[in-house]
Short mmCIF file of C-alpha atoms in Angstrom, two decimals:
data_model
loop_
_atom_site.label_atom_id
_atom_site.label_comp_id
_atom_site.label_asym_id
_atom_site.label_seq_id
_atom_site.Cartn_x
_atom_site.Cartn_y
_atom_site.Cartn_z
CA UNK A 4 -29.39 -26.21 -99.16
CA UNK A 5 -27.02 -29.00 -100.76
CA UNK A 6 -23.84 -27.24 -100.80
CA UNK A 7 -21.70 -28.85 -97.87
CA UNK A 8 -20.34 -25.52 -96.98
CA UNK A 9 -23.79 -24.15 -96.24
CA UNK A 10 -24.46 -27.11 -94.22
CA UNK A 11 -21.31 -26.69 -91.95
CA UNK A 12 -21.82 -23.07 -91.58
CA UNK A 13 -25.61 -24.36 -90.02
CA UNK A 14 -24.81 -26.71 -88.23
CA UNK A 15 -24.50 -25.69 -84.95
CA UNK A 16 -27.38 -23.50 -85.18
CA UNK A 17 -29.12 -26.81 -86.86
CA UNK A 18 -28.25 -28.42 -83.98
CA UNK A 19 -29.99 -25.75 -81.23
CA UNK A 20 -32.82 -25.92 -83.03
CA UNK A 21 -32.38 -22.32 -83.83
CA UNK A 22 -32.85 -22.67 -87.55
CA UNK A 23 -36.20 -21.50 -89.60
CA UNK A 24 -38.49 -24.37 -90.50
CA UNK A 25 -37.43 -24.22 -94.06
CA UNK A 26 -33.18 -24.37 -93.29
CA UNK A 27 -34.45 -26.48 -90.95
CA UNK A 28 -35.67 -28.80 -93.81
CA UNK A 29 -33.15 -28.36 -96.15
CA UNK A 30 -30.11 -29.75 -93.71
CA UNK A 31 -32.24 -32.65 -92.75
CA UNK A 32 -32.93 -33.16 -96.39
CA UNK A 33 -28.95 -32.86 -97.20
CA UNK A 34 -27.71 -34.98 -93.74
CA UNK A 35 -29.99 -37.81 -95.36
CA UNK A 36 -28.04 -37.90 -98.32
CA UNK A 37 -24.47 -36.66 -97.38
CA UNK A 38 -22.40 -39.26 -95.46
CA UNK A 39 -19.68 -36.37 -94.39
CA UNK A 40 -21.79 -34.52 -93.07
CA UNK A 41 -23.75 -36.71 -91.64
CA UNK A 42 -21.02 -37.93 -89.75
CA UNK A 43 -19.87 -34.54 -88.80
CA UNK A 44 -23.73 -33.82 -87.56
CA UNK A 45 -23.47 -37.40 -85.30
CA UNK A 46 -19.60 -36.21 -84.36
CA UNK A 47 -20.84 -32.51 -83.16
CA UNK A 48 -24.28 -33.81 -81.68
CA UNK A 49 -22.54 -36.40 -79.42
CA UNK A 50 -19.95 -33.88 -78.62
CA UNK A 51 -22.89 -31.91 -77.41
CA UNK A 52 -24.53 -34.57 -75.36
CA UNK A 53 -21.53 -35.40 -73.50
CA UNK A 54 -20.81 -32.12 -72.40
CA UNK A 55 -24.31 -31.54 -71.37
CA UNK A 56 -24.37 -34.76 -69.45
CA UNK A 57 -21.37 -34.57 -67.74
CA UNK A 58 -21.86 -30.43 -67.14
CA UNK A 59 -25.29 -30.96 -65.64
CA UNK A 60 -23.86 -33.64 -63.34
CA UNK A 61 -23.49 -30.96 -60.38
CA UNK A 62 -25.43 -31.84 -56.88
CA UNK A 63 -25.97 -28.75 -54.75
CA UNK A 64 -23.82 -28.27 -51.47
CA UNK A 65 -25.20 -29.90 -48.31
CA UNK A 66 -27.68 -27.54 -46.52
CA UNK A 67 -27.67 -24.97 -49.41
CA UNK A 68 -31.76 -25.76 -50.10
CA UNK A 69 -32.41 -25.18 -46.48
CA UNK A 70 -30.29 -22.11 -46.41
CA UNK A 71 -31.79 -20.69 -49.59
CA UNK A 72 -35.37 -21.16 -47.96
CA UNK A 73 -34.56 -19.55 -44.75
CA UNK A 74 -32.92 -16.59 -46.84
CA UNK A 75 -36.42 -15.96 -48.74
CA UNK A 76 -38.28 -16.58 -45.65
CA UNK A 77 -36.03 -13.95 -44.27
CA UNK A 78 -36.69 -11.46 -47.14
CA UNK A 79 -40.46 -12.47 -46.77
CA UNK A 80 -40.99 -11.22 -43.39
CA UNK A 81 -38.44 -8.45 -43.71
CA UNK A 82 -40.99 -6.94 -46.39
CA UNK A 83 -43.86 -5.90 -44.69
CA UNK A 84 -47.43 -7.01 -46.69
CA UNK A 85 -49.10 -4.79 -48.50
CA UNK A 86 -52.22 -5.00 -46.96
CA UNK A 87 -51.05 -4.47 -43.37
CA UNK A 88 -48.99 -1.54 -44.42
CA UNK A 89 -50.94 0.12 -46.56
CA UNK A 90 -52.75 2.50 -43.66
CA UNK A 91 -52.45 2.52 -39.96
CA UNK A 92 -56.35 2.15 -39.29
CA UNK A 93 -57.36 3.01 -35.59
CA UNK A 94 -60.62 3.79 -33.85
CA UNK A 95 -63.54 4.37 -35.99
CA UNK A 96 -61.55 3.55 -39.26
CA UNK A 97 -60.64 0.24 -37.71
CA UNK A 98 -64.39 -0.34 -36.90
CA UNK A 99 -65.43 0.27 -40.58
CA UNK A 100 -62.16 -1.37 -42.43
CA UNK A 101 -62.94 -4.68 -40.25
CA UNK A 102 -66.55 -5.20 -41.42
CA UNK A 103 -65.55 -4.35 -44.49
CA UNK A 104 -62.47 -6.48 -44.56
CA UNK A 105 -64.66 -9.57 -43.31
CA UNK A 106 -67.34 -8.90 -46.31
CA UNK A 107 -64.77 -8.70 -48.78
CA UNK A 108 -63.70 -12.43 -47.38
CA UNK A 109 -66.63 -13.32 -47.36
CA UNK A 110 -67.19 -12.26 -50.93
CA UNK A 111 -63.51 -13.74 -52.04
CA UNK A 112 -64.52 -16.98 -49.76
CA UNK A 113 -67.69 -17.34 -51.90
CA UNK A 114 -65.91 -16.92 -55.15
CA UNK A 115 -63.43 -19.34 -54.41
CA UNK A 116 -65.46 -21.85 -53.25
CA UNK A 117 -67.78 -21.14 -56.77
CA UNK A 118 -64.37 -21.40 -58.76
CA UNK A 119 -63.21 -25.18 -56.94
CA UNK A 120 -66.97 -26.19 -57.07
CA UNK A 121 -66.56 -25.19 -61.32
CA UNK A 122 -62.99 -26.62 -61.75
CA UNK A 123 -64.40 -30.25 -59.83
CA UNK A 124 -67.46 -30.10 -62.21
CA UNK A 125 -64.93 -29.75 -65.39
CA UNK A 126 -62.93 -32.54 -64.19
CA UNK A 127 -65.81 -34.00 -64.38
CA UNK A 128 -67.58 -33.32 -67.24
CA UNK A 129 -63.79 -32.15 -69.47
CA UNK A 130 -64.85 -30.26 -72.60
CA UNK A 131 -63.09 -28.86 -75.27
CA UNK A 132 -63.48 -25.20 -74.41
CA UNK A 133 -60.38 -24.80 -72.46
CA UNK A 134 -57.63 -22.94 -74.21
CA UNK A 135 -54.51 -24.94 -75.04
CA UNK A 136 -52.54 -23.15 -71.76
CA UNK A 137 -55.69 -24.03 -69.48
CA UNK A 138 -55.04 -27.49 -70.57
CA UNK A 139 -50.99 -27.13 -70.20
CA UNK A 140 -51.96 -26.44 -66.48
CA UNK A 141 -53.63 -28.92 -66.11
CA UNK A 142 -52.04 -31.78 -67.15
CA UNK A 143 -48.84 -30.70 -66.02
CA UNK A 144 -50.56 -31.32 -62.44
CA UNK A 145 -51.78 -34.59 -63.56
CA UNK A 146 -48.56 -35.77 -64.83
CA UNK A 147 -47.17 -33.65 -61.37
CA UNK A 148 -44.40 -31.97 -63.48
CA UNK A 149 -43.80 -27.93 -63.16
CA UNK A 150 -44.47 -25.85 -65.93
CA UNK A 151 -41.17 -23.56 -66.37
CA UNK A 152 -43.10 -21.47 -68.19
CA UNK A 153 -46.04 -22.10 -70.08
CA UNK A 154 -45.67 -19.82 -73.42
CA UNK A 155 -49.31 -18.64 -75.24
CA UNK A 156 -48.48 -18.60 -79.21
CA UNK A 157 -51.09 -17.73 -81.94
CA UNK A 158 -53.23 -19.63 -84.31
CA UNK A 159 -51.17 -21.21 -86.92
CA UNK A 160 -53.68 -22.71 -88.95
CA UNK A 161 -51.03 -21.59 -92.01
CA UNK A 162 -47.42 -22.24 -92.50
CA UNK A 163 -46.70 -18.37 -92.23
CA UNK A 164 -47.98 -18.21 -88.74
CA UNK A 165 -46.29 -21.42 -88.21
CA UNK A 166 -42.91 -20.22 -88.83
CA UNK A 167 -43.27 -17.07 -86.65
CA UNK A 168 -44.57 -18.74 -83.98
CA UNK A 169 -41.86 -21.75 -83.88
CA UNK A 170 -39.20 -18.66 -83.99
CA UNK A 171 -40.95 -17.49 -80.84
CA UNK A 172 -40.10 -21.06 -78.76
CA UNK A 173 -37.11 -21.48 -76.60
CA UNK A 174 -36.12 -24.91 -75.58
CA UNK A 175 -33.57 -27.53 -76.44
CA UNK A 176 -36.41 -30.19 -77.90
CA UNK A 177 -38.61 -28.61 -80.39
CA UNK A 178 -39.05 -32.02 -82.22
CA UNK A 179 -43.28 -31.52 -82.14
CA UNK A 180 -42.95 -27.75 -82.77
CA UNK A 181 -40.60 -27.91 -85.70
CA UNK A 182 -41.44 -30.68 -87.41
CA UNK A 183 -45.05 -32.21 -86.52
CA UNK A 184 -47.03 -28.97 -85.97
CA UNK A 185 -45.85 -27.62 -89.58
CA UNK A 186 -46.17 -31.32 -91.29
CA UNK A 187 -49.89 -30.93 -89.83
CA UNK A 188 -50.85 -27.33 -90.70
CA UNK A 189 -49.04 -28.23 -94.65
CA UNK A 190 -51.22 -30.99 -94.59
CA UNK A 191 -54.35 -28.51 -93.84
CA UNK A 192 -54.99 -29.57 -90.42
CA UNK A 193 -56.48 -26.55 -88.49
CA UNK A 194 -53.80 -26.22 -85.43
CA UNK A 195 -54.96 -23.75 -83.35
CA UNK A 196 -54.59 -22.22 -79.68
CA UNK A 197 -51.01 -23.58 -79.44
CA UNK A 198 -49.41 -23.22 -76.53
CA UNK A 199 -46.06 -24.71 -75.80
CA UNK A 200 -44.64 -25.69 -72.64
CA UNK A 201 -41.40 -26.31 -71.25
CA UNK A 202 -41.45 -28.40 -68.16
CA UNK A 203 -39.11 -29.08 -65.41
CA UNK A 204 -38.40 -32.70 -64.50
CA UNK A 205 -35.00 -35.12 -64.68
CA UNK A 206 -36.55 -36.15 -68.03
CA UNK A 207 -35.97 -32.60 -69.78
CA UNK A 208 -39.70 -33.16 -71.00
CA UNK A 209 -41.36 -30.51 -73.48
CA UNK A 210 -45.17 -30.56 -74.43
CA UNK A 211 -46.95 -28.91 -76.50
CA UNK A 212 -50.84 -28.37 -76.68
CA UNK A 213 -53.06 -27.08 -78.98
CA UNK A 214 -56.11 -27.78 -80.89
CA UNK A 215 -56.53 -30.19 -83.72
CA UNK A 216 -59.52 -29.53 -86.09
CA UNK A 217 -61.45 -28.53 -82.21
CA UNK A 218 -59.83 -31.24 -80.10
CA UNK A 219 -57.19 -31.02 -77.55
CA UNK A 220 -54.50 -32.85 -78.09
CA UNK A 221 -51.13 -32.30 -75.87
CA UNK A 222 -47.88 -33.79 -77.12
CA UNK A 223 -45.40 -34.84 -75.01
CA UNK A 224 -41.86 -35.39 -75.98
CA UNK A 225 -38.80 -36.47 -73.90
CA UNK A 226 -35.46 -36.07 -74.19
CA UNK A 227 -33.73 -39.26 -72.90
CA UNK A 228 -34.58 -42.45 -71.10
CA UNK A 229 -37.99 -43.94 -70.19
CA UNK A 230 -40.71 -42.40 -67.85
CA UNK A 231 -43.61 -43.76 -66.40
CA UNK A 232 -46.03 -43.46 -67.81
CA UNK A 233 -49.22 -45.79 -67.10
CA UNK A 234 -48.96 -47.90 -70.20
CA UNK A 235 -51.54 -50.03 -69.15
CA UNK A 236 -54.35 -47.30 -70.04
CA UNK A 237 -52.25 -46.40 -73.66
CA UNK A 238 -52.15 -47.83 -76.66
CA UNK A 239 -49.51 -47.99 -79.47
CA UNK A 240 -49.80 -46.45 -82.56
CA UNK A 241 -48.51 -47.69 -86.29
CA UNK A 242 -46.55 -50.36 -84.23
CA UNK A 243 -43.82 -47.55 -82.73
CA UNK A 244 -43.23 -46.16 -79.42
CA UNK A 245 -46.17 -43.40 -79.93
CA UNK A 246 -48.58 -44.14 -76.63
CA UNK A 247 -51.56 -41.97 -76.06
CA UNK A 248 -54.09 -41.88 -73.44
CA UNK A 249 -57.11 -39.66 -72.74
CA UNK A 250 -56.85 -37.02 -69.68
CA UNK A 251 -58.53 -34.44 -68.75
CA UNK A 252 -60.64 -34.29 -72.09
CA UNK A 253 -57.99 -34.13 -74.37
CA UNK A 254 -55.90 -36.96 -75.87
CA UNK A 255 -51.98 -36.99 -74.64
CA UNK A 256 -49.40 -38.11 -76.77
CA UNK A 257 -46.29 -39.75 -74.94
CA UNK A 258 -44.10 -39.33 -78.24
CA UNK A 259 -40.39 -40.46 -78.82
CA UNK A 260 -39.46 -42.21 -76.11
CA UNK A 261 -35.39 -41.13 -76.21
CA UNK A 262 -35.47 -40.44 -79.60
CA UNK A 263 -36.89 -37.07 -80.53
CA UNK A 264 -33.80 -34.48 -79.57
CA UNK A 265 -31.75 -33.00 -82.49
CA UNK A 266 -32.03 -36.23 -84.52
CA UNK A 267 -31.79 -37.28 -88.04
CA UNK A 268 -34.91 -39.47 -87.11
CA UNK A 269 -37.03 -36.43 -87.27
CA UNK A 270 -38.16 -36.56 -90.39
CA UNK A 271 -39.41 -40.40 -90.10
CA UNK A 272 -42.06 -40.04 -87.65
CA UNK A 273 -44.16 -38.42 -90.91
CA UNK A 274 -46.40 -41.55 -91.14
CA UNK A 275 -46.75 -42.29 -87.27
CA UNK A 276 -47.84 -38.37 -87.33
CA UNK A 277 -50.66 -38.87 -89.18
CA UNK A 278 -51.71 -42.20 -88.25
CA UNK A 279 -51.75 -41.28 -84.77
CA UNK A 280 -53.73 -37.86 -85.76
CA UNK A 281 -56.06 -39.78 -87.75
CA UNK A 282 -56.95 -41.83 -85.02
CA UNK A 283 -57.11 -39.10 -82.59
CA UNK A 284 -59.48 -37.29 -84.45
CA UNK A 285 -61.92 -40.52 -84.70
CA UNK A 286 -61.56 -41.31 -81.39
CA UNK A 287 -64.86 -40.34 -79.39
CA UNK A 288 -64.85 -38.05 -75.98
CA UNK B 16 -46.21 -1.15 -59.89
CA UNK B 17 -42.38 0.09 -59.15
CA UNK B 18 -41.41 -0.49 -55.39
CA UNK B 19 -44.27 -2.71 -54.80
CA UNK B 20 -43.36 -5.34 -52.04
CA UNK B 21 -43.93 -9.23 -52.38
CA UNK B 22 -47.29 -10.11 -51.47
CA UNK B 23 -47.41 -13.33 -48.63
CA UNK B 24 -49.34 -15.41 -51.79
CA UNK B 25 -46.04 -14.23 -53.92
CA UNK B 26 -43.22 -16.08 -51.86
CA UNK B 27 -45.11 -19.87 -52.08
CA UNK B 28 -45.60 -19.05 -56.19
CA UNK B 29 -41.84 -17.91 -55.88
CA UNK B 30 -40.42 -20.60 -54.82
CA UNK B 31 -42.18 -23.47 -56.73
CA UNK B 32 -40.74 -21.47 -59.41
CA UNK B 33 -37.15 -20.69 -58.45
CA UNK B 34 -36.26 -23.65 -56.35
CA UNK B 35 -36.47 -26.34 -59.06
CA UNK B 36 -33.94 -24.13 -61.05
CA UNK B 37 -31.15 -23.73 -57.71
CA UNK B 38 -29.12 -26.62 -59.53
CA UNK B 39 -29.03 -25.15 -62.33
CA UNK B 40 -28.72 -21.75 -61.31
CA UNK B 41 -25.76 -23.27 -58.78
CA UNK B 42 -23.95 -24.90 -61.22
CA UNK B 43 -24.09 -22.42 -64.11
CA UNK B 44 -22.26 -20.33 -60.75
CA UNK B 45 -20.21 -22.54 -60.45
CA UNK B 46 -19.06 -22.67 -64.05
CA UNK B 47 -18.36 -19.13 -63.87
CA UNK B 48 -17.12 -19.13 -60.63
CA UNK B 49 -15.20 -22.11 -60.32
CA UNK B 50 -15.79 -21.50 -56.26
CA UNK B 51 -18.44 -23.16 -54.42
CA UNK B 52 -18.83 -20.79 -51.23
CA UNK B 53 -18.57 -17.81 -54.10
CA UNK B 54 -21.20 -19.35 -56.21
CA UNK B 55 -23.92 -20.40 -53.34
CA UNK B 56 -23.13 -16.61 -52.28
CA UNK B 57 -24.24 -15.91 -56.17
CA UNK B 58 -27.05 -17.93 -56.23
CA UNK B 59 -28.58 -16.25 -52.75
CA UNK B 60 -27.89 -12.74 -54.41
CA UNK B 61 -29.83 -13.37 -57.35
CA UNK B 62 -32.44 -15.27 -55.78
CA UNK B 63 -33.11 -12.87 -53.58
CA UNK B 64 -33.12 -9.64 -56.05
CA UNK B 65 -35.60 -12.15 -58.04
CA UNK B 66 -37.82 -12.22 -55.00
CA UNK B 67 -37.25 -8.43 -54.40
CA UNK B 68 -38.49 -7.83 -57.82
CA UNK B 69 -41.22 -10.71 -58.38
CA UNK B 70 -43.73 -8.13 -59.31
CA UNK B 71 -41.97 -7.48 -62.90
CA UNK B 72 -41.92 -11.27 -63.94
CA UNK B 73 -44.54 -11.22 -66.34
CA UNK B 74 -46.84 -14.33 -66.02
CA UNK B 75 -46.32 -16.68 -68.80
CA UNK B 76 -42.83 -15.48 -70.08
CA UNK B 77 -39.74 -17.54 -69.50
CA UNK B 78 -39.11 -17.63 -65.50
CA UNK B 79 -35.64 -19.65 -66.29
CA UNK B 80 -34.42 -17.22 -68.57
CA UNK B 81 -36.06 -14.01 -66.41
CA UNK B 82 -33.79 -15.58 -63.27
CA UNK B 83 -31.27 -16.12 -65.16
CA UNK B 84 -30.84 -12.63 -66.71
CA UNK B 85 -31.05 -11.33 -62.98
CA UNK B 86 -27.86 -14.39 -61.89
CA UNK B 87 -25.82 -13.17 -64.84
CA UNK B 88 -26.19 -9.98 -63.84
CA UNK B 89 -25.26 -10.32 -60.28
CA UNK B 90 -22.36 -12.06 -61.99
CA UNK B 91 -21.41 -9.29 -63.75
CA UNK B 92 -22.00 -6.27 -61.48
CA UNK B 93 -20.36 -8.07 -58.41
CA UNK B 94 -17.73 -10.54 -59.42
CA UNK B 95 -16.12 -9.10 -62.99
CA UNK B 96 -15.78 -5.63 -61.58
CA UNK B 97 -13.92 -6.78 -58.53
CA UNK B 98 -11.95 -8.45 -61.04
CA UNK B 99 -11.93 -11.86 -59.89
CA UNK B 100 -12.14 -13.41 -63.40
CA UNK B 101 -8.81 -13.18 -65.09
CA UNK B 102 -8.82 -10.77 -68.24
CA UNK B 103 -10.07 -12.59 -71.33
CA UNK B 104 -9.08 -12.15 -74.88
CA UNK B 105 -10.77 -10.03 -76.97
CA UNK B 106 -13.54 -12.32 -78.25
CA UNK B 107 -15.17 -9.96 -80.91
CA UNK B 108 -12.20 -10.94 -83.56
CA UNK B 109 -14.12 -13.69 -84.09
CA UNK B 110 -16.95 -12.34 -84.88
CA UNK B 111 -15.87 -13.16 -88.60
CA UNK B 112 -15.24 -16.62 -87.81
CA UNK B 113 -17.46 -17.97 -90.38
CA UNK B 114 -16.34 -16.22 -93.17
CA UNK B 115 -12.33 -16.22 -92.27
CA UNK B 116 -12.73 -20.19 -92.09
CA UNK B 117 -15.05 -21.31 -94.69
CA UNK B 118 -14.81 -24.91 -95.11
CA UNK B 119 -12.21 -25.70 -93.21
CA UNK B 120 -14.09 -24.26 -90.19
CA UNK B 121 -14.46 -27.68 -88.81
CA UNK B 122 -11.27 -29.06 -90.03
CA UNK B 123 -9.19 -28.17 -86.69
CA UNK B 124 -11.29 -30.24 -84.32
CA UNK B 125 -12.77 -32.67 -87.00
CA UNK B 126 -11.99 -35.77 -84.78
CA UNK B 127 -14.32 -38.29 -86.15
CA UNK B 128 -12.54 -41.33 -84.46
CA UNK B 129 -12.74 -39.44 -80.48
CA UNK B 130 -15.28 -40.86 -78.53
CA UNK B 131 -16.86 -38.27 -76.35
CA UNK B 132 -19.31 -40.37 -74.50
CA UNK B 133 -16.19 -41.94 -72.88
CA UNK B 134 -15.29 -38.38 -71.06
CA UNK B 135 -15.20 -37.90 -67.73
CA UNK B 136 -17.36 -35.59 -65.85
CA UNK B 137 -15.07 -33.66 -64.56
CA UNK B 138 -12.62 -33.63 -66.94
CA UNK B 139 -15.67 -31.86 -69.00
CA UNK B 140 -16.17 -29.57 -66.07
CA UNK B 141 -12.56 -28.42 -66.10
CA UNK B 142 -12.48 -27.48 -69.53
CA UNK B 143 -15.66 -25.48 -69.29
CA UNK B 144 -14.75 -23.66 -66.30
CA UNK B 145 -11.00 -23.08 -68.33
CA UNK B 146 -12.69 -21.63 -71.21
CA UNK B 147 -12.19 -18.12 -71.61
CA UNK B 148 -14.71 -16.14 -69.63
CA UNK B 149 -16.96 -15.19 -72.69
CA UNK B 150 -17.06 -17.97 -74.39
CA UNK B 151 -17.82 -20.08 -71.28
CA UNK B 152 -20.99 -17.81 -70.33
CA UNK B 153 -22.24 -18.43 -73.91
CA UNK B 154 -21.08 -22.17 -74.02
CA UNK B 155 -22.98 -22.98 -70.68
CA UNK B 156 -26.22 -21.31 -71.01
CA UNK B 157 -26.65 -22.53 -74.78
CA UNK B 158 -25.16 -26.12 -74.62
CA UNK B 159 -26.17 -27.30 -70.60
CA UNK B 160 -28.83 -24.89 -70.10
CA UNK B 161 -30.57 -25.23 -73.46
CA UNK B 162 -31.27 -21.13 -73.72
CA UNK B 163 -31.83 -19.72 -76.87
CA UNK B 164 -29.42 -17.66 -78.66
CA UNK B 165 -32.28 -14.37 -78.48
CA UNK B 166 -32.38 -15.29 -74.59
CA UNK B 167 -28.59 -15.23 -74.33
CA UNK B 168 -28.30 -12.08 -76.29
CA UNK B 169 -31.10 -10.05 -73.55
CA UNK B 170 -29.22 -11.82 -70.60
CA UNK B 171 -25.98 -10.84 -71.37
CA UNK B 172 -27.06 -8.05 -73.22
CA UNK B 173 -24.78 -8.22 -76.27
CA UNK B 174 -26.12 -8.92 -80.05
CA UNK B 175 -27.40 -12.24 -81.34
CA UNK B 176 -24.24 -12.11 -83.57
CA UNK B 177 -21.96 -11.93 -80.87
CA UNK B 178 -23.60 -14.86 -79.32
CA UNK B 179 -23.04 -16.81 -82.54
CA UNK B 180 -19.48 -16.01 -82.70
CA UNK B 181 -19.08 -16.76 -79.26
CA UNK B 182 -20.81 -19.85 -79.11
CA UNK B 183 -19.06 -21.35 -82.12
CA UNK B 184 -15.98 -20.35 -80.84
CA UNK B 185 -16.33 -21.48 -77.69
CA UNK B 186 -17.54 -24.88 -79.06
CA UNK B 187 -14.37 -25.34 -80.85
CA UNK B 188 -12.23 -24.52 -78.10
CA UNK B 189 -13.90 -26.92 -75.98
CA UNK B 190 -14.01 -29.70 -78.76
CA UNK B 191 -10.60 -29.31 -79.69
CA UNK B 192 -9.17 -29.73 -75.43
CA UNK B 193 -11.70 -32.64 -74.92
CA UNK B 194 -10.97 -34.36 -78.10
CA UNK B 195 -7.03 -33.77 -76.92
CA UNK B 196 -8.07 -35.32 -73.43
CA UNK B 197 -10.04 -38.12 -74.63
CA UNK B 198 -6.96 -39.20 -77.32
CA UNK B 199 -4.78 -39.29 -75.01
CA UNK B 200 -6.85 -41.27 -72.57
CA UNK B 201 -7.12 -43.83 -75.49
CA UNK B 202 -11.25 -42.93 -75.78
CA UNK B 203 -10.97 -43.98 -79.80
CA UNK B 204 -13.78 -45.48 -81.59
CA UNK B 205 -13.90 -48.62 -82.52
CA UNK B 206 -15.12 -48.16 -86.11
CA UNK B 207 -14.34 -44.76 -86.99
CA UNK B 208 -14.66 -45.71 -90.98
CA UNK B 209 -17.50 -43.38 -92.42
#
């Protein structure tokens, strides 16, 4: 893709991140070497953040939480639950659904208190069995951020896969999906279980886990500003703002920093990619 | 699993999904809207349909977008058949936008010396909300609410094409009033040499 033509006719869908990995390339490739449109790219991309900015500064009307709540609460009780509705039990029926109804707590009590006794032992003892979304979940509650909705994709341990499963994610900031993942699986890394998750906080933050040659490794990658993160327990990697800490048996990468939406700096991070892979794959938990 | 009721568990799972998203939901209302009582109003219809119909959210898809689809189509069943959006122009003649423009496609609103980061907030809120109806749904779910252009094509349910067209369209419209505004507030780069 070096004709300047092409590029303007991709570059808004360049710049939603809607391209395929390989148009995806070839703009980056031509906005390295193409001053015009390079310009036009910055010119269009800053046009974008301002409007997104500026649009998304919008506070809700006074009360309107509260009033929201109290409408759903309303709707809540105004639906009757299923279990109390689903017969009207009376004399002997009632005798046998109560029993029953207390064994079948009992049972659900015992199960639950099985499944919190098993998910304190793996905080305890983390392995690497969990599946990239069991380990979405969970660090999303250890970094207390929401998961808007936490997206299972399939094995991509080729660039085929790769590219169907990156046309499968929806989110403004697919820096790790669209550029690290494939760098990694081209580079015959095994990246498997992926599973990539938008989450909800001010920070616009995306992450993306998976598993690299069997370990869990969740990237995280933020759209503007800083965030804190405990930099005490991270370390930096090849000397640039890639931080990584270990939780909840996998290794978390705090990537970008402010850097990694829609940017011409995508393609630089190559080195810090596999520097910081290397050393996650000799690090020992 | 059709007229199945919202389990008590449901509403507490409901709401740590849907409330994070009222601002958004509120001010893509807004946007369309342009009336604050009219878009709360919205924003309780669709929020409450999304309760109504929990049960059909399937677990590990897209909540935004699912609520989203459900807000837009509140939108559209309640508030553009009243008509209470003026009549727009007929946006599919653009659907050959690329190809009628070809390199000059960017020529019109090719302002390399504006500086946008100087705009005002609500100066970029008034041209949004100005924007013909279309282009403004496609415009504000793509460019402030980051969906994709395969989730704006279910939502509003037109083709991906037509989202395309509508976006880029849209875009230009936009870029072309703010780049107008910010001119003639004097919002010129400093170095706009290339």
């Amino acid at each position: 893709m070096n004709d300047c033509h092409e590029i303007k006719k991709h570059l808004y869908v360049f710049l939603d991140d809607e391209l395929s990995v390989t148009e995806n390339v070839g703009v980056l490739h031509h906005l390295e070497h193409c001053k015009l449109c390079f310009s036009l790219f910055e010119q269009e991309k800053q046009f974008g953040h301002s409007v997104k900015k500026n649009a998304m500064d919008q506070t809700l009307p006074a009360g309107m939480l509260q009033r929201m709540t109290s409408a759903l609460e309303q709707a809540d009780s105004s639906s009757s639950p299923v279990i109390a509705t689903a017969h009207s039990t009376s004399g002997w029926g009632r005798r046998i659904a109560m029993p029953l109804f207390s064994l079948a707590a009992a049972i659900l009590l015992i199960l639950g208190t099985s499944m919190i006794l098993g998910i304190l032992e793996t905080n305890k003892q983390p392995t690497r069995s969990v599946s990239a979304g069991e380990l979405a979940h969970a660090l999303s509650a250890d970094f207390n951020v929401h998961l808007q909705g936490n997206k299972p994709l399939q094995a991509c341990s080729d660039l085929g896969a790769v590219t169907s499963w990156l046309n499968d994610v929806s989110a403004s900031d697919r820096y790790i999906t669209r550029v690290c993942v494939p760098n990694l699986c081209k580079r015959g890394y095994q990246v498997e279980g992926a599973s990539y998750s938008p989450l909800i906080d001010e920070y616009n933050t995306t992450m993306t886990s998976f598993t690299l040659n069997g370990k869990n490794v969740a990237f995280f990658c933020f759209n503007v500003g800083d965030i804190d993160f405990d930099e005490e327990h991270m370390t930096r990697i090849a000397g640039r703002d890639v931080l990584w800490k270990k939780q909840n048996g996998a290794t978390v990468v705090l990537w970008g920093r402010g850097k990694c939406s829609h940017s011409i700096v995508s393609t630089v991070p190559d080195d810090e990619l596999l520097a910081t892979v290397e050393m996650i794959l000799k690090m020992k938990y | 699993m059709t007229g199945k009721k919202p389990m008590k568990r449901d509403k507490q799972v409901f709401e740590e999904l849907a409330l994070p998203l009222l601002d958004s939901m509120f001010r893509t209302a807004l946007r369309v809207l342009r009336n604050e009582k009219s878009a709360e109003d919205l924003v309780q219809d669709a929020l409450l349909k999304a309760f109504k119909n929990f049960h059909q959210f399937e677990t590990g898809t897209n909540f935004k977008a699912w609520i989203f689809t459900i807000l837009m189509n509140a939108f559209r069943n309640q508030y553009r058949k009243a008509q209470l959006e003026p009549k727009s122009i007929d946006v599919e003649t653009v659907s050959m936008f690329y190809a009628a423009h070809g390199d000059d496609m960017f020529s019109t609103v090719d302002r390399g010396n504006v500086n946008f980061t100087s705009l005002l907030s609500d100066e970029v809120k008034r041209e949004l909300e100005t924007l013909p109806p279309e282009f403004r749904e496609v415009v504000i779910l793509s460019m402030v609410e980051d969906f994709t252009y395969q989730e704006i094509s279910d939502m509003l349910s037109i083709p991906m094409g037509t989202v395309m067209s509508r976006l880029f369209r849209g875009r230009q419209l936009l870029k072309q009033r703010l780049a107008d505004y910010a001119q003639s507030m004097g919002y010129i780069k400093r170095n706009s040499a290339v």
